[in-house]
Amino acid sequence: MASQGRILRRMVNRMSQSTVSSAATLKSTDKATKMRYVVAFMLFLTVVINYMDRSNLSVAAPLISEEFGLDTAQQGLLLSAFGWTYAAMQLPGGWLVDRVQPRLLYPICLVLWSVATIFMGMAGSFIALIVLRMAVGGFEAPAYPINNKVVTAWFPERERATAIGFYTSGQFIGLALLTPVLLWLQHALTWHWVFVVTGAVGVVWGLIWFVMYRNPVDSKNANAAEVEYIREGGGLVDLGSKKAKTVAPKLSKADFALVLGRRKLWGIYIGQFCLTSTLWFFLTWFPTYLVTYRQMDYIKTGFLTSLPFIAALAGVLISGVLSDLMLKRGVSLGTSRKLPIITGLLLSMSMIGAIFTDSTALVITFMSIAFFGNGLASITWSLVSALAPSRLIGLTGGMFNFIGNLSSIATPIVIGLLVTATDFGPAFIYMTFIAAVGILSYVFLVGKVQRVEG
């Protein structure tokens, strides 16, 4: 009986091993799902809404200024109000991103900034507009660090620039296609409805995100083959997962010293400030430039404003695909990421040409080339993914976005102080100088692209 028992146990063990082997074979031959593409599309839609709520004030600014009797300095103050809290909340936002799952944190932020946007449409004073605009900026602060955390978790390194380029294109698609719509809405109703409608869209999408989004290892729609494909390619699939057995890091002075003490990180911080300066020019002063300094009506302005954003869209889509293509063909990670950024900053300097012509067609051409360059350079978050210490993704992203988006404060205010009632030229000189500083930063400070240890 003992002998028969041993034989039976051996048969059971062999059957178990055969079953495990079959399961492993089946697992290895499973075709990977494509849930990461759905996630990229969700990020894309979120960015469309994010930038619609950033740019709606620039659409309404001429009428608001007329209604409240604002001069150019006051306009600059109002247009910069978003940036005060957006920049100030980057580090607290990065701290939150390292601790709260994107599934929960993103919809909370979405709903809160969208409600503040709705109330902007009901504001009855200049002060109320500034306070509400500051609220929008504060609640939007964690958005791009969350985007970076999501794409770092969901995409392998070789696909990450394309993913970042795709969702970043949402800011330009939203602005190119929706700016004329918002101008029409303002013309048909009043400027108040611009804020009410854009805010309502954000509230609805926040609820949809909460229902749909999951981390890779928590998602029922991503099979084991896709998760393993992402992991083998350098994706941090456990990042932000409820299944991860990690303790939330406690920030220390050493952590801040790390993210503030490395030259290559300062290279991308300064570079981001210079890059986003061009973006914030288009988000704030560009429509006013066309209306006030080029004497265009609102409908024509809406059409012409959209052209540089369409050019930027083309730039950002080309950038991500080109960067990943170079990487796949053996070009170094540093060259693959930095070359489109530096080239884009060079192209963005072309806006200075607007000083030397009175032709509207040439002005729009120069602006479109400049914003195409801005789009081409917009894969900078891929360098955050590649350089940031893995345990400090959120803090590094927060610092990157904090320093970079000081431009959201500086650009509107500096331009408001530089320009006069009849001369907008100093604004273009300032923007060209800033782009040159960005190029020098990427060339001389960033150096070899490799993850900072610590």
C-alpha positions as a printed NumPy array, in Angstrom:
array([[  0.   ,   0.   ,   0.   ],
       [  2.865,   2.353,   0.818],
       [  4.414,   1.569,  -2.587],
       [  1.1  ,   2.217,  -4.335],
       [  0.81 ,   5.517,  -2.419],
       [  4.219,   6.614,  -3.636],
       [  3.332,   5.735,  -7.228],
       [  0.068,   7.661,  -6.941],
       [  1.857,  10.728,  -5.556],
       [  4.369,  10.585,  -8.432],
       [  1.523,  10.435, -10.963],
       [ -0.195,  13.398,  -9.332],
       [  3.073,  15.385,  -9.288],
       [  3.681,  14.622, -12.97 ],
       [  0.139,  15.649, -13.843],
       [  0.559,  18.879, -11.837],
       [  3.862,  19.643, -13.542],
       [  2.295,  18.945, -16.926],
       [ -0.609,  21.267, -16.098],
       [  1.752,  24.043, -14.927],
       [  3.896,  23.582, -18.04 ],
       [  0.829,  23.725, -20.288],
       [ -0.402,  26.835, -18.502],
       [  2.996,  28.471, -18.835],
       [  3.109,  27.606, -22.52 ],
       [ -0.388,  28.986, -22.982],
       [  0.556,  32.138, -21.042],
       [  3.68 ,  32.654, -23.106],
       [  1.751,  32.298, -26.377],
       [ -1.141,  34.581, -25.343],
       [ -1.324,  37.624, -27.57 ],
       [ -0.786,  40.806, -25.587],
       [ -3.813,  43.046, -25.246],
       [ -3.644,  46.734, -26.218],
       [ -5.179,  48.337, -23.148],
       [ -2.291,  50.788, -22.949],
       [ -3.604,  52.451, -26.12 ],
       [ -6.977,  52.976, -24.463],
       [ -5.184,  54.562, -21.5  ],
       [ -3.261,  56.845, -23.877],
       [ -6.573,  57.95 , -25.412],
       [ -7.983,  58.636, -21.939],
       [ -4.952,  60.814, -21.176],
       [ -5.442,  62.553, -24.515],
       [ -9.052,  63.472, -23.711],
       [ -8.046,  64.649, -20.247],
       [ -5.38 ,  66.924, -21.716],
       [ -7.908,  68.351, -24.204],
       [-10.155,  69.318, -21.275],
       [ -7.195,  70.513, -19.195],
       [ -6.036,  72.944, -21.864],
       [ -9.533,  74.017, -22.798],
       [ -9.902,  75.197, -19.197],
       [ -6.501,  76.929, -19.343],
       [ -7.209,  78.786, -22.59 ],
       [-10.855,  79.77 , -22.106],
       [ -9.784,  82.958, -20.322],
       [ -7.683,  84.088, -23.285],
       [-10.755,  83.647, -25.484],
       [-12.887,  85.784, -23.184],
       [-10.139,  88.236, -22.166],
       [-10.902,  91.036, -24.678],
       [-14.591,  91.184, -23.661],
       [-13.797,  90.803, -19.961],
       [-11.263,  93.631, -20.233],
       [-13.85 ,  95.799, -21.952],
       [-16.532,  95.023, -19.374],
       [-14.29 ,  95.636, -16.351],
       [-12.158,  98.4  , -17.897],
       [ -8.798,  96.624, -17.571],
       [ -5.512,  98.051, -18.888],
       [ -2.701,  95.845, -20.277],
       [ -0.99 ,  95.485, -16.872],
       [ -4.274,  94.335, -15.266],
       [ -4.898,  91.971, -18.167],
       [ -1.455,  90.471, -17.599],
       [ -2.238,  90.098, -13.904],
       [ -5.492,  88.257, -14.616],
       [ -3.944,  86.056, -17.287],
       [ -1.114,  85.114, -14.911],
       [ -3.364,  84.287, -11.919],
       [ -3.631,  80.637, -13.021],
       [  0.142,  80.337, -12.894],
       [  0.548,  81.556,  -9.315],
       [ -1.208,  78.602,  -7.763],
       [ -0.381,  76.166, -10.57 ],
       [  3.327,  76.663,  -9.94 ],
       [  3.025,  76.911,  -6.143],
       [  1.094,  73.637,  -5.921],
       [  3.467,  71.582,  -8.064],
       [  5.501,  70.249,  -5.135],
       [  2.469,  69.463,  -2.925],
       [  0.898,  68.013,  -6.062],
       [  3.946,  65.838,  -6.71 ],
       [  3.818,  64.68 ,  -3.085],
       [  0.181,  63.654,  -3.606],
       [  0.977,  61.885,  -6.879],
       [  3.512,  59.671,  -5.077],
       [  0.851,  58.681,  -2.517],
       [ -2.587,  58.666,  -4.132],
       [ -3.553,  56.373,  -6.995],
       [ -4.247,  58.121, -10.328],
       [ -7.663,  56.484, -10.416],
       [ -8.715,  58.534,  -7.382],
       [ -6.55 ,  61.65 ,  -7.521],
       [ -7.241,  62.573, -11.151],
       [-11.056,  62.685, -10.956],
       [-10.922,  64.665,  -7.694],
       [ -8.708,  67.276,  -9.357],
       [-10.797,  67.271, -12.542],
       [-14.073,  67.89 , -10.757],
       [-12.651,  70.586,  -8.471],
       [-10.972,  72.641, -11.211],
       [-14.053,  72.241, -13.422],
       [-16.386,  73.518, -10.699],
       [-14.096,  76.541, -10.215],
       [-14.258,  77.1  , -13.988],
       [-18.065,  77.067, -13.938],
       [-18.084,  79.684, -11.177],
       [-15.811,  81.917, -13.269],
       [-18.75 ,  82.291, -15.62 ],
       [-20.747,  83.698, -12.7  ],
       [-18.076,  86.09 , -11.406],
       [-19.11 ,  89.705, -11.1  ],
       [-15.818,  91.405, -10.323],
       [-12.161,  91.493, -11.298],
       [-11.124,  90.157,  -7.865],
       [-13.562,  87.226,  -8.092],
       [-12.14 ,  86.276, -11.482],
       [ -8.584,  86.296, -10.109],
       [ -9.514,  84.186,  -7.056],
       [-11.383,  81.609,  -9.14 ],
       [ -8.629,  81.5  , -11.737],
       [ -6.157,  80.8  ,  -8.937],
       [ -8.399,  77.936,  -7.799],
       [ -8.347,  76.451, -11.31 ],
       [ -4.55 ,  76.655, -11.341],
       [ -4.183,  75.026,  -7.934],
       [ -6.449,  72.082,  -8.716],
       [ -4.839,  71.514, -12.136],
       [ -1.346,  71.376, -10.619],
       [ -1.105,  67.563, -10.206],
       [ -2.383,  66.871, -13.736],
       [  0.866,  66.485, -15.668],
       [  2.731,  64.641, -12.886],
       [ -0.232,  62.228, -12.913],
       [  0.035,  61.921, -16.701],
       [  3.726,  61.126, -16.337],
       [  3.068,  58.526, -13.647],
       [  0.372,  56.857, -15.753],
       [  2.501,  56.7  , -18.905],
       [  5.544,  55.465, -16.934],
       [  3.392,  52.638, -15.578],
       [  1.588,  51.764, -18.817],
       [  4.268,  52.096, -21.514],
       [  7.689,  50.528, -22.143],
       [ 10.53 ,  52.974, -22.762],
       [ 10.552,  52.366, -26.533],
       [  6.909,  53.483, -26.841],
       [  6.871,  56.196, -24.208],
       [  7.766,  59.234, -26.336],
       [  5.049,  58.337, -28.832],
       [  2.531,  57.989, -26.012],
       [  3.607,  61.305, -24.477],
       [  3.506,  62.967, -27.886],
       [  0.012,  61.592, -28.499],
       [ -1.548,  62.756, -25.25 ],
       [  0.338,  66.056, -25.394],
       [ -1.211,  66.624, -28.814],
       [ -4.5  ,  66.901, -26.961],
       [ -3.577,  70.377, -25.802],
       [ -3.139,  71.526, -29.397],
       [ -6.106,  69.647, -30.848],
       [ -8.323,  71.094, -28.156],
       [ -7.022,  74.597, -28.747],
       [ -7.056,  74.36 , -32.554],
       [-10.541,  72.898, -32.875],
       [-12.239,  74.305, -29.798],
       [-10.988,  77.903, -29.819],
       [-13.212,  78.796, -32.809],
       [-16.108,  76.987, -31.121],
       [-15.614,  78.913, -27.874],
       [-15.362,  82.195, -29.77 ],
       [-18.594,  81.356, -31.59 ],
       [-20.254,  80.453, -28.274],
       [-19.117,  83.745, -26.793],
       [-20.384,  85.634, -29.854],
       [-23.75 ,  83.819, -29.836],
       [-24.336,  84.096, -26.075],
       [-21.893,  85.849, -23.716],
       [-18.396,  85.26 , -22.366],
       [-19.937,  83.78 , -19.224],
       [-21.059,  80.652, -21.098],
       [-17.52 ,  79.91 , -22.239],
       [-16.655,  79.009, -18.641],
       [-19.924,  77.269, -17.778],
       [-19.771,  74.9  , -20.752],
       [-16.07 ,  74.036, -20.464],
       [-16.417,  73.427, -16.723],
       [-19.421,  71.127, -17.155],
       [-17.485,  68.957, -19.629],
       [-14.714,  68.493, -17.067],
       [-17.087,  67.376, -14.316],
       [-18.561,  64.663, -16.555],
       [-15.149,  63.401, -17.673],
       [-13.879,  63.235, -14.091],
       [-16.622,  60.749, -13.243],
       [-15.896,  58.695, -16.365],
       [-12.168,  58.511, -15.507],
       [-12.933,  57.137, -12.035],
       [-15.094,  54.379, -13.501],
       [-12.692,  53.375, -16.301],
       [ -9.079,  53.795, -15.143],
       [ -6.982,  51.076, -13.464],
       [ -3.229,  50.502, -13.014],
       [ -1.719,  47.806, -15.34 ],
       [ -1.539,  45.074, -12.69 ],
       [ -5.027,  45.975, -11.423],
       [ -6.685,  46.179, -14.829],
       [ -8.978,  43.38 , -15.939],
       [ -8.606,  44.554, -19.533],
       [ -4.817,  44.112, -19.713],
       [ -3.748,  40.47 , -19.815],
       [ -0.569,  39.025, -18.305],
       [  1.205,  39.148, -21.685],
       [  0.681,  42.89 , -22.022],
       [  1.738,  43.556, -18.433],
       [  4.898,  41.5  , -18.945],
       [  5.613,  43.263, -22.257],
       [  5.405,  46.62 , -20.494],
       [  7.529,  45.416, -17.562],
       [ 10.267,  43.937, -19.782],
       [ 10.398,  47.205, -21.73 ],
       [ 11.096,  49.267, -18.616],
       [  7.526,  50.188, -17.684],
       [  6.953,  50.4  , -13.918],
       [  3.734,  48.366, -13.97 ],
       [  3.379,  48.325, -10.178],
       [  3.664,  52.113,  -9.916],
       [  0.595,  53.387,  -8.107],
       [ -0.943,  49.915,  -7.866],
       [ -3.117,  48.953,  -4.933],
       [ -1.446,  45.52 ,  -5.103],
       [  2.057,  46.901,  -4.701],
       [  3.517,  45.995,  -1.316],
       [  5.379,  49.257,  -0.907],
       [  5.209,  51.85 ,   1.802],
       [  4.54 ,  55.414,   0.681],
       [  7.868,  57.237,   0.809],
       [  8.439,  59.919,   3.393],
       [ 10.014,  62.942,   1.844],
       [ 13.18 ,  64.194,   3.471],
       [ 15.613,  67.034,   2.977],
       [ 17.825,  64.537,   1.189],
       [ 15.067,  63.894,  -1.377],
       [ 14.743,  67.603,  -2.118],
       [ 18.517,  67.901,  -2.223],
       [ 18.568,  65.077,  -4.765],
       [ 16.01 ,  66.551,  -7.164],
       [ 17.509,  70.045,  -6.784],
       [ 21.165,  69.079,  -6.719],
       [ 21.746,  67.361, -10.051],
       [ 22.901,  69.389, -13.046],
       [ 21.067,  67.253, -15.602],
       [ 17.786,  67.736, -13.739],
       [ 18.321,  71.498, -13.701],
       [ 18.886,  71.248, -17.435],
       [ 15.377,  69.911, -18.012],
       [ 13.864,  72.292, -15.422],
       [ 15.251,  75.395, -17.124],
       [ 14.525,  73.96 , -20.558],
       [ 10.897,  73.401, -19.57 ],
       [ 10.561,  76.994, -18.367],
       [ 11.764,  78.216, -21.746],
       [  9.577,  75.816, -23.715],
       [  6.393,  76.567, -21.815],
       [  7.017,  80.313, -22.11 ],
       [  6.136,  80.034, -25.799],
       [  3.092,  77.934, -24.972],
       [  1.86 ,  80.467, -22.426],
       [  2.298,  83.292, -24.917],
       [ -0.15 ,  81.508, -27.212],
       [ -2.463,  80.605, -24.332],
       [ -2.686,  84.163, -23.022],
       [ -1.666,  87.087, -25.243],
       [ -1.973,  85.724, -28.788],
       [ -5.752,  86.221, -29.249],
       [ -5.48 ,  89.705, -27.718],
       [ -2.588,  90.468, -30.09 ],
       [ -4.749,  89.6  , -33.1  ],
       [ -7.813,  91.495, -31.856],
       [ -6.163,  94.597, -30.377],
       [ -2.944,  94.991, -32.358],
       [ -4.042,  93.498, -35.704],
       [ -7.655,  94.815, -35.512],
       [ -9.307,  91.505, -36.435],
       [-12.905,  90.597, -35.62 ],
       [-13.648,  87.708, -33.259],
       [-14.762,  85.19 , -35.902],
       [-11.688,  85.804, -38.079],
       [ -9.503,  85.77 , -34.984],
       [-10.875,  82.362, -34.008],
       [ -9.937,  80.917, -37.389],
       [ -6.455,  82.472, -37.519],
       [ -5.729,  81.592, -33.884],
       [ -6.397,  77.946, -34.69 ],
       [ -3.738,  77.749, -37.437],
       [ -0.653,  77.899, -35.148],
       [ -2.277,  75.288, -32.884],
       [ -2.803,  72.985, -35.865],
       [  0.881,  73.466, -36.73 ],
       [  1.801,  72.656, -33.114],
       [ -0.326,  69.521, -33.301],
       [  1.634,  68.353, -36.339],
       [  4.877,  69.119, -34.516],
       [  4.065,  67.148, -31.398],
       [  2.807,  64.089, -33.324],
       [  5.931,  64.054, -35.499],
       [  8.151,  64.525, -32.456],
       [  7.018,  61.491, -30.488],
       [  7.051,  59.12 , -33.469],
       [ 10.411,  60.437, -34.702],
       [ 12.005,  60.16 , -31.26 ],
       [ 10.887,  56.558, -30.716],
       [ 11.839,  55.639, -34.301],
       [ 15.388,  56.931, -33.755],
       [ 15.582,  54.982, -30.493],
       [ 14.413,  51.75 , -32.148],
       [ 17.025,  52.182, -34.88 ],
       [ 19.882,  52.362, -32.427],
       [ 20.249,  56.094, -31.866],
       [ 21.105,  56.841, -28.229],
       [ 18.328,  57.68 , -25.795],
       [ 19.786,  61.146, -25.2  ],
       [ 19.964,  62.069, -28.891],
       [ 16.549,  60.56 , -29.628],
       [ 14.919,  62.67 , -26.933],
       [ 16.942,  65.889, -27.077],
       [ 17.26 ,  66.429, -30.836],
       [ 13.538,  67.129, -31.438],
       [ 13.455,  69.407, -28.377],
       [ 16.445,  71.515, -29.434],
       [ 15.25 ,  71.697, -33.049],
       [ 11.807,  72.778, -31.861],
       [ 13.235,  75.555, -29.695],
       [ 15.244,  76.81 , -32.679],
       [ 12.089,  76.944, -34.804],
       [ 10.146,  78.742, -32.082],
       [ 12.548,  81.679, -32.406],
       [ 11.016,  82.429, -35.813],
       [  8.217,  84.455, -34.192],
       [ 10.578,  87.431, -34.123],
       [  9.87 ,  87.745, -37.843],
       [  6.455,  89.218, -36.969],
       [  8.227,  92.458, -35.998],
       [  9.403,  93.053, -39.564],
       [  6.13 ,  92.715, -41.486],
       [  2.666,  94.246, -41.629],
       [  1.262,  91.303, -43.565],
       [ -1.262,  89.284, -41.585],
       [ -0.492,  86.216, -43.706],
       [  3.223,  86.447, -42.885],
       [  2.526,  87.047, -39.188],
       [  0.403,  83.897, -39.024],
       [  3.087,  82.021, -40.967],
       [  5.79 ,  83.04 , -38.483],
       [  3.512,  82.168, -35.568],
       [  2.686,  78.776, -37.091],
       [  6.376,  77.917, -37.613],
       [  7.119,  78.983, -34.043],
       [  4.307,  76.92 , -32.587],
       [  5.167,  73.944, -34.806],
       [  8.567,  74.136, -33.124],
       [  6.934,  74.292, -29.707],
       [  4.991,  71.134, -30.547],
       [  8.128,  69.434, -31.856],
       [  9.838,  70.141, -28.529],
       [  6.914,  68.992, -26.382],
       [  8.202,  65.503, -25.509],
       [ 10.134,  66.9  , -22.544],
       [  8.223,  64.671, -20.111],
       [  9.975,  61.692, -21.716],
       [ 13.182,  63.017, -20.137],
       [ 11.491,  63.164, -16.731],
       [ 10.546,  59.491, -17.17 ],
       [ 14.116,  58.66 , -18.174],
       [ 16.01 ,  60.783, -15.618],
       [ 13.895,  60.886, -12.443],
       [ 14.795,  58.601,  -9.501],
       [ 12.242,  55.778,  -9.677],
       [ 11.021,  56.322,  -6.101],
       [ 10.668,  60.081,  -6.671],
       [  8.806,  60.172,  -9.993],
       [  6.102,  62.414,  -8.56 ],
       [  8.449,  64.79 ,  -6.723],
       [ 10.753,  65.166,  -9.73 ],
       [  7.776,  65.699, -12.026],
       [  6.391,  68.235,  -9.579],
       [  9.697,  70.14 ,  -9.445],
       [  9.967,  69.974, -13.256],
       [  6.457,  71.334, -13.659],
       [  6.908,  73.898, -10.858],
       [  9.999,  75.508, -12.356],
       [  8.754,  75.066, -15.9  ],
       [  5.422,  76.675, -15.2  ],
       [  6.826,  79.694, -13.455],
       [  6.563,  80.824, -17.073],
       [  2.781,  80.828, -16.656],
       [  3.316,  83.679, -14.177],
       [  6.249,  85.406, -15.853],
       [  5.123,  85.38 , -19.487],
       [  1.744,  87.162, -19.128],
       [  3.104,  89.73 , -16.656],
       [  6.381,  90.459, -18.481],
       [  4.606,  90.86 , -21.83 ],
       [  1.969,  93.068, -20.212],
       [  4.737,  95.333, -18.913],
       [  6.829,  95.291, -22.103],
       [  4.173,  96.089, -24.688],
       [  2.494,  99.434, -25.194],
       [ -0.886, 100.325, -26.617],
       [  0.618, 100.421, -30.12 ],
       [  3.794,  98.282, -30.034],
       [  3.833,  94.531, -29.433],
       [  7.394,  94.025, -30.735],
       [  9.151,  93.78 , -27.347],
       [  7.074,  90.674, -26.589],
       [  8.531,  88.844, -29.596],
       [ 12.092,  89.871, -28.667],
       [ 11.571,  88.528, -25.137],
       [ 10.168,  85.208, -26.403],
       [ 13.111,  84.744, -28.804],
       [ 15.64 ,  85.335, -26.034],
       [ 13.91 ,  82.799, -23.778],
       [ 13.986,  80.132, -26.516],
       [ 17.75 ,  80.669, -26.929],
       [ 18.266,  80.093, -23.191],
       [ 16.345,  76.812, -23.477],
       [ 18.616,  75.57 , -26.251],
       [ 21.726,  76.325, -24.195],
       [ 20.227,  74.5  , -21.223],
       [ 19.663,  71.248, -23.137],
       [ 23.05 ,  71.437, -24.867],
       [ 25.234,  72.24 , -21.847],
       [ 23.37 ,  71.074, -18.719],
       [ 21.43 ,  67.877, -19.457],
       [ 24.36 ,  65.77 , -20.673],
       [ 24.001,  61.986, -20.91 ],
       [ 20.448,  60.779, -20.399],
       [ 20.383,  58.152, -17.647],
       [ 18.283,  57.699, -14.546],
       [ 19.45 ,  59.606, -11.479],
       [ 20.118,  57.159,  -8.676],
       [ 19.095,  57.914,  -5.129]])
